[in-house]
Structure formats: C-alpha cells, structure tokens
Coordinates of C-alpha atoms and ligand atoms in Angstrom, one line a residue:
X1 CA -5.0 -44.9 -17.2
X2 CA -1.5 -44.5 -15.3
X3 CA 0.4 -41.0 -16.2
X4 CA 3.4 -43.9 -17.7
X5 CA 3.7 -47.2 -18.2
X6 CA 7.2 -47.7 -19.4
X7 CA 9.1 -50.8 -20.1
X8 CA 12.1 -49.6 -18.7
X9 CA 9.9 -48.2 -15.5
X10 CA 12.4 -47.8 -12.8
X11 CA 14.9 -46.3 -15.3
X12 CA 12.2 -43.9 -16.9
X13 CA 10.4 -42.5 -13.9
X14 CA 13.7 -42.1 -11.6
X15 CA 14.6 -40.0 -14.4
X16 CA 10.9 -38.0 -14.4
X17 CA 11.1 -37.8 -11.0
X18 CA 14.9 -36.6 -10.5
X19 CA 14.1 -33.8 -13.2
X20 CA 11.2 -32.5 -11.5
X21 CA 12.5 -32.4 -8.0
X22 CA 15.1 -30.5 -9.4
X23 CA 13.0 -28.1 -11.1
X24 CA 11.0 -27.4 -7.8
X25 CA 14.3 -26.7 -6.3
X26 CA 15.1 -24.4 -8.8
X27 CA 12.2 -22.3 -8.8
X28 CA 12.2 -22.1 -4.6
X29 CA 16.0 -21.4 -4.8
X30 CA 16.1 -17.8 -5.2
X31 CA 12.9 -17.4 -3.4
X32 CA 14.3 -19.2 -0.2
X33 CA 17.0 -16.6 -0.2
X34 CA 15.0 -13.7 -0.8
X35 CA 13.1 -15.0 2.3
X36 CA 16.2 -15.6 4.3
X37 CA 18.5 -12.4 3.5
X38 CA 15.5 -10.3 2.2
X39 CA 16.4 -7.4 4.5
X40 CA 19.9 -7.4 3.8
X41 CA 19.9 -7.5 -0.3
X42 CA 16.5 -5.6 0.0
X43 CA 19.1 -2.9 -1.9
X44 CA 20.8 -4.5 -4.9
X45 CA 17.2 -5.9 -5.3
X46 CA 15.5 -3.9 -8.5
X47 CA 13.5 -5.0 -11.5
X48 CA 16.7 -5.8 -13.2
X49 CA 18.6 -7.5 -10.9
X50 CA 15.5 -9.7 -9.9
X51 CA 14.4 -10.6 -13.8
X52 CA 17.7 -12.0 -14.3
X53 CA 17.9 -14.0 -11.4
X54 CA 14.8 -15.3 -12.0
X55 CA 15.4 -15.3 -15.8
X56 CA 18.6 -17.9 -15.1
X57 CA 16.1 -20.1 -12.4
X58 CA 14.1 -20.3 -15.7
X59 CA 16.7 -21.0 -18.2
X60 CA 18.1 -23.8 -16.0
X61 CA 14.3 -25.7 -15.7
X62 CA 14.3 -25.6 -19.8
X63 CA 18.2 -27.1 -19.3
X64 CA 16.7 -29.8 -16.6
X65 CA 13.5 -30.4 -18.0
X66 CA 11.9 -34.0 -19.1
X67 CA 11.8 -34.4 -23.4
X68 CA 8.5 -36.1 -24.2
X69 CA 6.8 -35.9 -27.2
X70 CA 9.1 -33.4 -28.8
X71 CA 8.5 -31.1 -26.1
X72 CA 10.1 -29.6 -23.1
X73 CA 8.2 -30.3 -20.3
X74 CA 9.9 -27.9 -17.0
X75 CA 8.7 -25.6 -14.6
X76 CA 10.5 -23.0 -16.7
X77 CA 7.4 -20.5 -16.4
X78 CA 6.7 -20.3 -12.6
X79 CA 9.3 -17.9 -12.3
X80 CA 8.2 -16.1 -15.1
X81 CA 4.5 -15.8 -13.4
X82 CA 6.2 -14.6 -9.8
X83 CA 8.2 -12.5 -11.4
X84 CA 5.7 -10.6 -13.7
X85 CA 3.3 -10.4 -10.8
X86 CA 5.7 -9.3 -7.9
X87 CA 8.5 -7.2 -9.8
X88 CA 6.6 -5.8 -12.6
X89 CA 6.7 -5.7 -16.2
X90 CA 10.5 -5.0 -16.2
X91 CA 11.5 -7.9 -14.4
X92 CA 9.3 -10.2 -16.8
X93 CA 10.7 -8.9 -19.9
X94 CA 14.4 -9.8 -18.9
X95 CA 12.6 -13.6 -17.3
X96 CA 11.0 -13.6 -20.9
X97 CA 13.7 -13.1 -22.7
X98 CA 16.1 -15.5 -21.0
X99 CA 13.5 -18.3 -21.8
X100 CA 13.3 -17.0 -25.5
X101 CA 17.1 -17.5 -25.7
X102 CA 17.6 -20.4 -23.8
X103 CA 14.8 -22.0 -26.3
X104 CA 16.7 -20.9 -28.8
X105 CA 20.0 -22.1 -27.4
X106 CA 18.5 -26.0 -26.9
X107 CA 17.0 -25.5 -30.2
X108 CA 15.7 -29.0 -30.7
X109 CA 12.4 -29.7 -32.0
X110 CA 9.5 -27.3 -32.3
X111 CA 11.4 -24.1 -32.0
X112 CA 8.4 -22.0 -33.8
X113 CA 5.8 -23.7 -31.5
X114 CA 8.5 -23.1 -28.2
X115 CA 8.5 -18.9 -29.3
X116 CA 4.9 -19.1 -29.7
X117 CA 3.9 -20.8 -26.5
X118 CA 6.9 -18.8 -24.6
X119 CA 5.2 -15.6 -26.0
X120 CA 1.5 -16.2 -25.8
X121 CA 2.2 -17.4 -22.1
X122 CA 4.0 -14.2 -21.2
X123 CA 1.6 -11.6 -23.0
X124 CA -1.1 -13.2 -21.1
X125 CA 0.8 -13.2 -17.9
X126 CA 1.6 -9.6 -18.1
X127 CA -2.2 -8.7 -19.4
X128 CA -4.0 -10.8 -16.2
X129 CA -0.4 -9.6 -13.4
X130 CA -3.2 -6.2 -13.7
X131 CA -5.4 -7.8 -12.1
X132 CA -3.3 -8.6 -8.7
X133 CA -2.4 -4.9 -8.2
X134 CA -3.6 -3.0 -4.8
X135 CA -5.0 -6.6 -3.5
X136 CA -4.4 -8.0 0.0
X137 CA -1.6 -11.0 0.3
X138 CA -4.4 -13.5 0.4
X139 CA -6.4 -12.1 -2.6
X140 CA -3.5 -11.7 -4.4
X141 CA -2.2 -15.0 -3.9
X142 CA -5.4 -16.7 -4.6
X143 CA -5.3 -14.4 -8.4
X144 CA -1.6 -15.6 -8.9
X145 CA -2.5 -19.2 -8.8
X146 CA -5.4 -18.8 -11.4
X147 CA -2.5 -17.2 -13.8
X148 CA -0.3 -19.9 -13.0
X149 CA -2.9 -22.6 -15.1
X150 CA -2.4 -19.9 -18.2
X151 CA 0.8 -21.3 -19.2
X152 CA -0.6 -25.2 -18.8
X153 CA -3.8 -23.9 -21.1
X154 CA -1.4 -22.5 -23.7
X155 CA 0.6 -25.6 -23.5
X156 CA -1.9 -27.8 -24.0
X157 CA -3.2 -25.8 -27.0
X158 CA 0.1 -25.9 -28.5
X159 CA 0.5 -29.4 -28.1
X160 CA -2.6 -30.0 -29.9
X161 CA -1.5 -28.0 -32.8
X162 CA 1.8 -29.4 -32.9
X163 CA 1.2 -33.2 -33.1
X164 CA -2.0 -32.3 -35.1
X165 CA 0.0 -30.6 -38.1
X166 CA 2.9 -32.5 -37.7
X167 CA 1.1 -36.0 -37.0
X168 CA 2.7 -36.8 -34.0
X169 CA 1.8 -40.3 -32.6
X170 CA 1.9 -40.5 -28.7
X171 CA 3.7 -43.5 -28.0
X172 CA 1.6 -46.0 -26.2
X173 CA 2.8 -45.5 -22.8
X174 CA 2.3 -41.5 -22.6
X175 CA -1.1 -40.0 -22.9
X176 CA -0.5 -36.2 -23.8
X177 CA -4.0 -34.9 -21.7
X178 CA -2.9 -36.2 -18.4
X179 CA 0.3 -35.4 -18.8
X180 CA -0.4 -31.8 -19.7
X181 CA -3.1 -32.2 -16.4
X182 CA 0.1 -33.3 -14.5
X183 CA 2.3 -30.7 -15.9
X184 CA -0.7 -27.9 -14.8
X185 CA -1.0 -29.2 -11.3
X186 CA 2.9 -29.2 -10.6
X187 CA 2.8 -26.1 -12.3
X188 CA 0.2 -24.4 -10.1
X189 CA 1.6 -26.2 -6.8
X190 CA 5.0 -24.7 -7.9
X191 CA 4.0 -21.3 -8.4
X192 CA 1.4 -21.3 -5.0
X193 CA 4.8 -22.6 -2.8
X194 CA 7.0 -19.3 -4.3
X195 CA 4.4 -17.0 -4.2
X196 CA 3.1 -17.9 -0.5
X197 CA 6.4 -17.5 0.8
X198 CA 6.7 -14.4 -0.7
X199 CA 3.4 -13.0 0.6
X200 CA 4.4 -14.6 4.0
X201 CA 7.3 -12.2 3.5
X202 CA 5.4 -8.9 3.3
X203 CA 3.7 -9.6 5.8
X204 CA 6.1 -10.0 7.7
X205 CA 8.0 -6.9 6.9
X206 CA 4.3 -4.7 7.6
X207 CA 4.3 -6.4 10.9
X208 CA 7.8 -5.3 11.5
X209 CA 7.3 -1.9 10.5
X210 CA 4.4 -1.6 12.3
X211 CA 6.3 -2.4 15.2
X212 CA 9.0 -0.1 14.8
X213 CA 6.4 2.3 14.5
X214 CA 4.9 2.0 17.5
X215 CA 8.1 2.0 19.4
X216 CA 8.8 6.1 17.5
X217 CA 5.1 6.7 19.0
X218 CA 5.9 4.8 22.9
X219 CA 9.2 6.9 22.3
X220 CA 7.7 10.0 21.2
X221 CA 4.6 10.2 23.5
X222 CA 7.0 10.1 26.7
X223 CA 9.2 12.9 25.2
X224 CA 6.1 15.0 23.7
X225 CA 4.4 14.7 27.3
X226 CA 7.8 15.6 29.9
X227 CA 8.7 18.4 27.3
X228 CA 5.0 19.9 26.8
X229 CA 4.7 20.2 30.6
X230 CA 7.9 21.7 30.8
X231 CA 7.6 24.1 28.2
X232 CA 4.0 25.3 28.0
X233 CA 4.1 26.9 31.5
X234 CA 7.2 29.5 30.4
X235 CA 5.1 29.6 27.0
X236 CA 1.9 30.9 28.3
X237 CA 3.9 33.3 30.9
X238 CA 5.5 34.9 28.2
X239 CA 2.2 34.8 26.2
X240 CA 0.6 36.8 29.3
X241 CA 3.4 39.7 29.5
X242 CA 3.4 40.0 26.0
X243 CA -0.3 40.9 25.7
X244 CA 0.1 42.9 29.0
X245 CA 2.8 44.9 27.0
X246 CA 0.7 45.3 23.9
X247 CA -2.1 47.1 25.9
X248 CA 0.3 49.9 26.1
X249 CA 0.3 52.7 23.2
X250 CA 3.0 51.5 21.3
X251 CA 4.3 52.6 17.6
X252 CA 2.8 50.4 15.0
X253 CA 6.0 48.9 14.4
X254 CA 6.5 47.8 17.8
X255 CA 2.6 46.4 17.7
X256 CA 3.3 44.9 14.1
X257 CA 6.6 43.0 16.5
X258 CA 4.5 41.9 18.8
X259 CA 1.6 40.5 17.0
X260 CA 4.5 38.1 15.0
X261 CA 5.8 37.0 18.7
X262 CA 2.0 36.3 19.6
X263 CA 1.3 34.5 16.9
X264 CA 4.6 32.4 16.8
X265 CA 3.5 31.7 20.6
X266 CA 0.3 30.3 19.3
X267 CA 1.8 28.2 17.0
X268 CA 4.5 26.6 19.6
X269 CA 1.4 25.8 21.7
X270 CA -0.5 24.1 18.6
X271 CA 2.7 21.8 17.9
X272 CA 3.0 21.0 21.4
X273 CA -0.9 20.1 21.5
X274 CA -0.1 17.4 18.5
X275 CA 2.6 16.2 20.3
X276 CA 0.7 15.7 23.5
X277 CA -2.1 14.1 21.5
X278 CA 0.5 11.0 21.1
X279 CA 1.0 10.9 24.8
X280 CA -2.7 10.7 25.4
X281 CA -4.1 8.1 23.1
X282 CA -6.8 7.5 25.3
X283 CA -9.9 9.6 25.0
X284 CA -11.0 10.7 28.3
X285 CA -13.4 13.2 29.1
X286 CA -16.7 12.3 27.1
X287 CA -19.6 14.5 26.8
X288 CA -22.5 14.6 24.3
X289 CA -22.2 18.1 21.9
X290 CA -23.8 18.9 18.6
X291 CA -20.9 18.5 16.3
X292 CA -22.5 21.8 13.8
X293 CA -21.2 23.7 16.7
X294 CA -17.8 22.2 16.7
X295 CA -17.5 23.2 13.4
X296 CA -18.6 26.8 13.7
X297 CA -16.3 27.0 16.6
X298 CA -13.1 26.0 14.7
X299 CA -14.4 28.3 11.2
X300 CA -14.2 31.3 13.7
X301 CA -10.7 30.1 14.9
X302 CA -9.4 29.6 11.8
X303 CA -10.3 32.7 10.1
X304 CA -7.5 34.8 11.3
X305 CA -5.6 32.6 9.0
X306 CA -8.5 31.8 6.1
X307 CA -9.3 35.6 5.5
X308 CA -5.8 36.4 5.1
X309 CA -5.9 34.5 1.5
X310 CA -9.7 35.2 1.4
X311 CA -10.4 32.4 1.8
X312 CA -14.2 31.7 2.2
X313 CA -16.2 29.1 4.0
X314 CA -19.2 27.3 2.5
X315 CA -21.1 24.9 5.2
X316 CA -23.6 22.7 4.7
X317 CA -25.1 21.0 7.5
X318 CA -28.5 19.5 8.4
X319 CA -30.0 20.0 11.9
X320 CA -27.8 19.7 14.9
X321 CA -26.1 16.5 15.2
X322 CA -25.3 15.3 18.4
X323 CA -22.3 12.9 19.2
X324 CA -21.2 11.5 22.3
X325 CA -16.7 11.4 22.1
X326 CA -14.3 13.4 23.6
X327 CA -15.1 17.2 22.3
X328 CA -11.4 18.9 22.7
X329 CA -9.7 16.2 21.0
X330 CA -12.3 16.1 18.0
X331 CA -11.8 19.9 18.0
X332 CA -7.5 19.3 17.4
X333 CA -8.2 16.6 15.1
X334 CA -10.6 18.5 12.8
X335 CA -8.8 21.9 13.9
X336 CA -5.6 19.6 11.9
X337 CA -7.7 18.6 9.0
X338 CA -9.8 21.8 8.0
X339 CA -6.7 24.3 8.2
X340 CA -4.5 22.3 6.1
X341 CA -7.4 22.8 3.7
X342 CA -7.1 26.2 4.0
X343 CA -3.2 25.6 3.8
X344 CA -3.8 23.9 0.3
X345 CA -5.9 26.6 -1.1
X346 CA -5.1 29.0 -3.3
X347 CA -5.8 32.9 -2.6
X348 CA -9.6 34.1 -2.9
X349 CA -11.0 30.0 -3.2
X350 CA -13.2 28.0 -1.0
X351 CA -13.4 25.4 1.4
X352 CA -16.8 23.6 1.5
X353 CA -17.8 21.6 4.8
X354 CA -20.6 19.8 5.0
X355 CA -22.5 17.2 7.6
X356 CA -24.7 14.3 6.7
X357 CA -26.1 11.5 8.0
X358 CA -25.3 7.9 6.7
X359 CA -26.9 5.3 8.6
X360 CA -25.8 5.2 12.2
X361 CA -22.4 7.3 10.9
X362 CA -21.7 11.2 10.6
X363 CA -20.1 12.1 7.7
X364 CA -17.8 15.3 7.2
X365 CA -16.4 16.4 3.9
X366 CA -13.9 18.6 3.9
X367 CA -13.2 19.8 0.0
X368 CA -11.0 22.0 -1.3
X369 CA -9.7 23.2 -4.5
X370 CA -5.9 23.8 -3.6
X371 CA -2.9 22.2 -4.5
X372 CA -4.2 18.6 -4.4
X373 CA -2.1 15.1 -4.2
X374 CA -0.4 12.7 -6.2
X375 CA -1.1 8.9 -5.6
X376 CA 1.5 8.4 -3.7
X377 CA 1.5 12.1 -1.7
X378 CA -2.3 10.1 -0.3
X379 CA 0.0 7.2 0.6
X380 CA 2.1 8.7 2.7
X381 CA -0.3 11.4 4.4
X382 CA -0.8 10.6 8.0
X383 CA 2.7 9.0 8.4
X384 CA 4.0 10.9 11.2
X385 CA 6.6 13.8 10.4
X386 CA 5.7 13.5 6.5
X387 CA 5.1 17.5 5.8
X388 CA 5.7 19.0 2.4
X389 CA 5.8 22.2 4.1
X390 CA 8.4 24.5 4.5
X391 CA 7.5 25.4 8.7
X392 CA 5.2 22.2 8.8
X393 CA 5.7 19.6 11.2
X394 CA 3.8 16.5 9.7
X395 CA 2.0 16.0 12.5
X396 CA -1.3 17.4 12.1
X397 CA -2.7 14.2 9.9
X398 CA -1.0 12.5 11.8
X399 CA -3.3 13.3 15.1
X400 CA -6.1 13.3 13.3
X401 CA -5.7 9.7 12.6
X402 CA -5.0 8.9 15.3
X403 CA -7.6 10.5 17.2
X404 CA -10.2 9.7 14.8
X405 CA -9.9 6.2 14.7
X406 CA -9.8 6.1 18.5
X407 CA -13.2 7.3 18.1
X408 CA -14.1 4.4 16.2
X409 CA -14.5 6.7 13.1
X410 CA -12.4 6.8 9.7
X411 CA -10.9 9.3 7.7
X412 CA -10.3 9.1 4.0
X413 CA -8.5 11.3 1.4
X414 CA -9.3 11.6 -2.4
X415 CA -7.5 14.0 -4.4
X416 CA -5.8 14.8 -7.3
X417 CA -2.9 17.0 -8.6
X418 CA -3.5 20.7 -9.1
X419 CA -7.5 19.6 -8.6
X420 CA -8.3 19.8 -5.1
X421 CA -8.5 17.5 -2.1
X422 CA -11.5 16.1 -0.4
X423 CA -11.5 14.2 3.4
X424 CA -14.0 12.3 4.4
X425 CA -14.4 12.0 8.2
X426 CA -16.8 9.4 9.4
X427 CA -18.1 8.9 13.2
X428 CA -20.2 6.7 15.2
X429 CA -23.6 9.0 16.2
X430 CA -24.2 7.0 18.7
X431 CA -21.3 6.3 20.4
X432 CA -22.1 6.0 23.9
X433 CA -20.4 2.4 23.9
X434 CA -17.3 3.9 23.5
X435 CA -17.1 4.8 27.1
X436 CA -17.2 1.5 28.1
X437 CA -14.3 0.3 25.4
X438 CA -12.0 3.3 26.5
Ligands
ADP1 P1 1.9 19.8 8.0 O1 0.6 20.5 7.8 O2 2.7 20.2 9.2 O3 2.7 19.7 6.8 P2 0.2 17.5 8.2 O4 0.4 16.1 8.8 O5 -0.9 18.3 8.7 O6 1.6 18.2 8.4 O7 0.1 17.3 6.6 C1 1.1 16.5 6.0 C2 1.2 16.9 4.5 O8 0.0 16.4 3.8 C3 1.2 18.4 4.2 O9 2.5 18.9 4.2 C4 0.6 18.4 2.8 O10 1.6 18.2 1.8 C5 -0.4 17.2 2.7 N1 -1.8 17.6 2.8 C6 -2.6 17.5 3.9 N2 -3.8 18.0 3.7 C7 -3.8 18.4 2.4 C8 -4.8 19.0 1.5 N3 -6.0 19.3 1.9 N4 -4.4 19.3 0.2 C9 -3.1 19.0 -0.2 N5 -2.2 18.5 0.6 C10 -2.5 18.2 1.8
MG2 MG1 -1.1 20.4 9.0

C-alpha cells in the first residue's frame, strides 16, 4: 500500500517533502559547521553551548514538522541522540529540555502523550549513550544508529496508545505503521549522516595530531642527537677528573660534594640517553641474551637508588629466557620502566618483577605499590614531556614506548590511585624476523 494516497497529491506531498528536506537541513546545519570551523570554535565549544545549539536545531524540526494524525511527525530527536552520545549528559538535558518547551509552546494536540514520548525517548537515550563510551569511530557509530530506532520504537508505542484511548480513525489515505516505518528509517539515515561526519571529524583531528607529533619527534631526534654528541664528550671528561679527584684523601664534606656532582653527572648522561633514543628509532645491533639476566643487571644498577628508600626487590622468573632484539636499548627501556617503579614507591615497600611465558610472547610485570594513577594520569603516560615530577623530564615512558613497540612488543599500564601500578611488558621470544623488518 503507498505511504499516501491523497486527493490533493501534488499539493499534499510537496508539502511532506518540503518539511522533511528542511528538517534534514536542520539537523546537518550545525553539524556542517562544526565540521567546517571545528578547529576554530573548538573553544566556545562546551556541553552548554553545544546542548543549546543543538536544543534550537531541535526546536525548529518540532516548528517545521508534518501534522498527521494529531502528531508531530520531525526529525526533532536526531539531535537529541548526537548530542547525548557525543557531548554527554549535560548537553542532552539542555537538547531535552528545549524539546519539552517547544512542545509545550505548540501545544496542540496530545501534549501529555508529546511529554511522555519526549521523556521516555531521552531517558532511554541517555541509559543506551553508555554503551558507546571508549569504542572506536566505527563501533561507535554502528551503536549510535541502533539508538537512533529508540525514538521511532517509542513513537510507534505511543501512537498506538494514543489513537487506541482516544479512538483515533486513520484517515483512509495514511496508514500509521508505514508511516511510523518511514519516520524510523529517515530517522536513522538522519542521525547515521550527523554522526558519520562527526566521527569523520575525529579522525581527522587524531590524524592531525598524530602528525604534529611526529614532526616534535623528527624535530627533537635531530636536536637530541647534534646536542648529545656535543655534550657527552665534556660530560664524561669532567666525569673522569672528578673521580680522579675523589681518589685523593679528602674531608667528608668535600667527598659528600663530590658524590652530589657524580651523581648529577650520571643523571645528565641518562636524560641525554632518552633523548638519543628518539634520534635512533631504529634498532640496530641484535644479539640473542637471556632476558633474566637483563633484569638482574638493571636490579644491581638501580639499587643505589632503591635501597635508599629500602626499597626491596622481589623476582620471579622461570628458567632463562632467551630473546633475540637489541640488548642496550631493552636495557634503557626497562631501566625507564622499573625505576619509575621505584620512583612511585613509598619508603621500605616492594617492587615485584616477574617473567613468564605466554604463547610465543614474554611477559614482564612490573608491580608496585606506590603512588598509583588516575584514569586519566594512564592516558597521558607515555606522551612525551608529560612528568608529574618535580626534576623529571617525561621522557622515560616515553622511550620505553617507543622502544618497545619497535620490538614488536607492547606495554600496558593498570593502576589505581594511592593502590599501586602494574606494567605489563610483552615481547616476541622469537624474534629473529625482526632483523629482517628493521
Ligand atoms: P619522569 O619519570 O621523568 O617523570 P616518565 O615518562 O618516566 O617521566 O614518567 C611520566 C610520569 O608517569 C611520571 O612523572 C609519573 O607521574 C607517571 N608514572 C610513571 N610510572 C609510574 C608508576 N609506576 N606509578 C605511578 N606513576 C607513574
Ligand atoms: Mg621516569
């Protein structure tokens, strides 16, 4: 059966047809200029400002939308749905609200059924908007237009209700079921266009800061590696007359002087290391080692600074495990991971290491019971220059990273506040192939 069979046809569906183009317009409006100028309002862009924006591009589909059957028929909650999903629950109570009062301005017929089906339709937006958090765009986008057929469902519902207890006839030309049908498909084809664009929008801006972010590490690696040549021949001249001079019988004090300059020495040359990591992304010299030994190696290393706090080390390893990578930069990398650890801890705690085997990967676990991290202090760890240190440099994770997943290998952080922190390092055992791929 056709959607309308009107007498007046031409008249009746020009009209259908006018109101829906313009409620497609409407909904793409502000989402066309968010995708145009999006950089440049990115700052007077906040729940607020966004839920009333979107709020009006709503209020003005209810203004333009089609009457049939007592019933607005209008795109009025597409914005609703982007907004709840994309701006969060602020944003949709301000959309919500603008519909509620809009509804109420237009009054008309079935304002009870209009506050129900406004309301039901946002709760249940809000409740299922969960459900697209921490997704990838195409996930996410693929969620947003399964909420988009809630408002259609609830429509349809209340449509039933309403001409059921108020015995409303359909006229002969308009069949309420493939109209609502209509309505849902528009419905979801108007909220898929928005909310692609949008995704196609973020990605965009990743891409672009990924960029930029590569051109700070191009930049950076060809300062780090003119500068550490420069520097670290001085460095290690002065390190030499310095421990030359300590030899001698000095005062304490004079000794207690000296050991401070040493160890500041030691630390200029570690910085300088992380920074010439960046200038060397490649990883060159490959040799098979059991990584048990690595470990020990770094422990002893790092004990100068661990028994200071008394801070103890508990290992846990399984056999020698061999891998096949580039030893000294594994060594900086976990060097970088295991002393900010120790970093974290508190006085007298300890740092558990341990080794085992999953499938063809090594897995490390480096836990501690220090300071821990918020949500968002895990987001930002590894992002070069990100310390929460007074004398760090927030480049250590950084490295590690870096190195790590030039190895083919991951590294992962769990942690919580005041709890502790635990990274996961995994590595290909048998990763002889990587010498053919670097
Ligand atoms: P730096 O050690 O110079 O600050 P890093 O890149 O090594 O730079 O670390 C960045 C930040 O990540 C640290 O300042 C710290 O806040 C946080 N962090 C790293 N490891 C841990 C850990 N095990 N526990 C708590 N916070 C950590
Ligand atoms: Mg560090």
């Amino acid at each position: 059966m056709p959607f309308f069979t009107i007498p007046n046809k031409g008249f009746e569906q020009g009209m259908l047809l006018e109101k829906l183009l313009l409620n497609v317009l409407i909904v793409l409006s502000p989402i066309l200029v968010y995708t145009a100028f999006g950089d440049r309002i990115k700052k007077a862009l906040s729940p607020f400002s966004i839920g009333l924006v979107q709020g009006a591009a709503s209020s003005l589909c209810l203004i333009f939308s089609y009457e049939a059957l007592n019933l607005y028929w209008d795109l009025r909650y597409v914005p609703l749905v982007i907004t709840t999903v994309y701006a969060g629950p602020v944003a949709g109570v301000i959309n919500y609200l603008f519909i509620l009062g809009t509804r109420t301005y237009l009054n008309g017929n079935a304002l009870h059924f209009g506050y129900i089906s406004i309301t039901l339709t946002f709760l249940g937006t809000l409740y299922l908007s969960r459900f697209t958090k921490n997704r990838s765009g195409r996930d996410r986008l693929r969620r947003v237009v399964l909420i988009s057929v809630v408002p259609s469902l609830i429509m349809l519902i209340i449509m039933l209700s309403y001409t059921l207890i108020n015995d409303v006839k359909s006229p002969a030309h308009f069949n309420p079921f493939v109209a609502v049908l209509f309505f849902g498909a528009l419905e979801t084809l108007g909220t898929w266009l928005p909310a692609m664009l949008l995704e196609f929008n973020n990605e965009r801006s990743s891409m672009k800061e990924e960029i930029l972010r590569a051109e700070k590490l191009k930049t950076l690696g060809g300062v780090a590696a003119s500068m550490a040549h420069e520097i670290r021949n001085p460095l290690t001249a002065v390190q030499g007359f310095l421990q030359l001079i300590r030899a001698n019988n000095y005062d304490r004090k004079t000794r207690d002087y000296l050991q401070i300059a040493l160890d500041e020495l030691e630390r200029a040359e570690s910085v300088i290391n992380d920074y010439l990591s960046f200038s060397k992304p490649k990883l060159t010299h490959f040799e098979s080692f059991c990584l048990v030994e690595l470990i020990r190696n770094i422990i002893t290393m790092l004990t100068p600074v661990s028994s200071c706090k008394g801070i103890e080390f508990q290992c846990r390893f399984k056999g020698p495990l061999y891998i096949y990578t580039d030893r000294g930069q594994l060594q900086q990398a976990l060097t970088n991971v295991i002393k900010n650890a120790v970093e974290a801890s508190s006085e007298n705690s300890v740092v558990q290491i341990s080794l085992s085997l999953q499938g063809s990967q090594v897995e490390l676990k480096i836990i501690d019971s220090g300071k821990g991290m918020t949500k968002e202090e895990i987001q930002r760890i590894g992002t070069l220059f990100y310390t929460t240190k007074e004398k760090g440099t927030g480049l250590g994770t950084s490295v590690a990273v870096r190195i790590i997943e030039a190895m083919k290998g991951n590294i992962l952080y769990e942690s919580e506040k005041g709890k502790g922190t635990v990274c996961i390092i995994s590595l290909p055992l048998e990763a002889e192939q990587l010498a053919n791929t670097n």
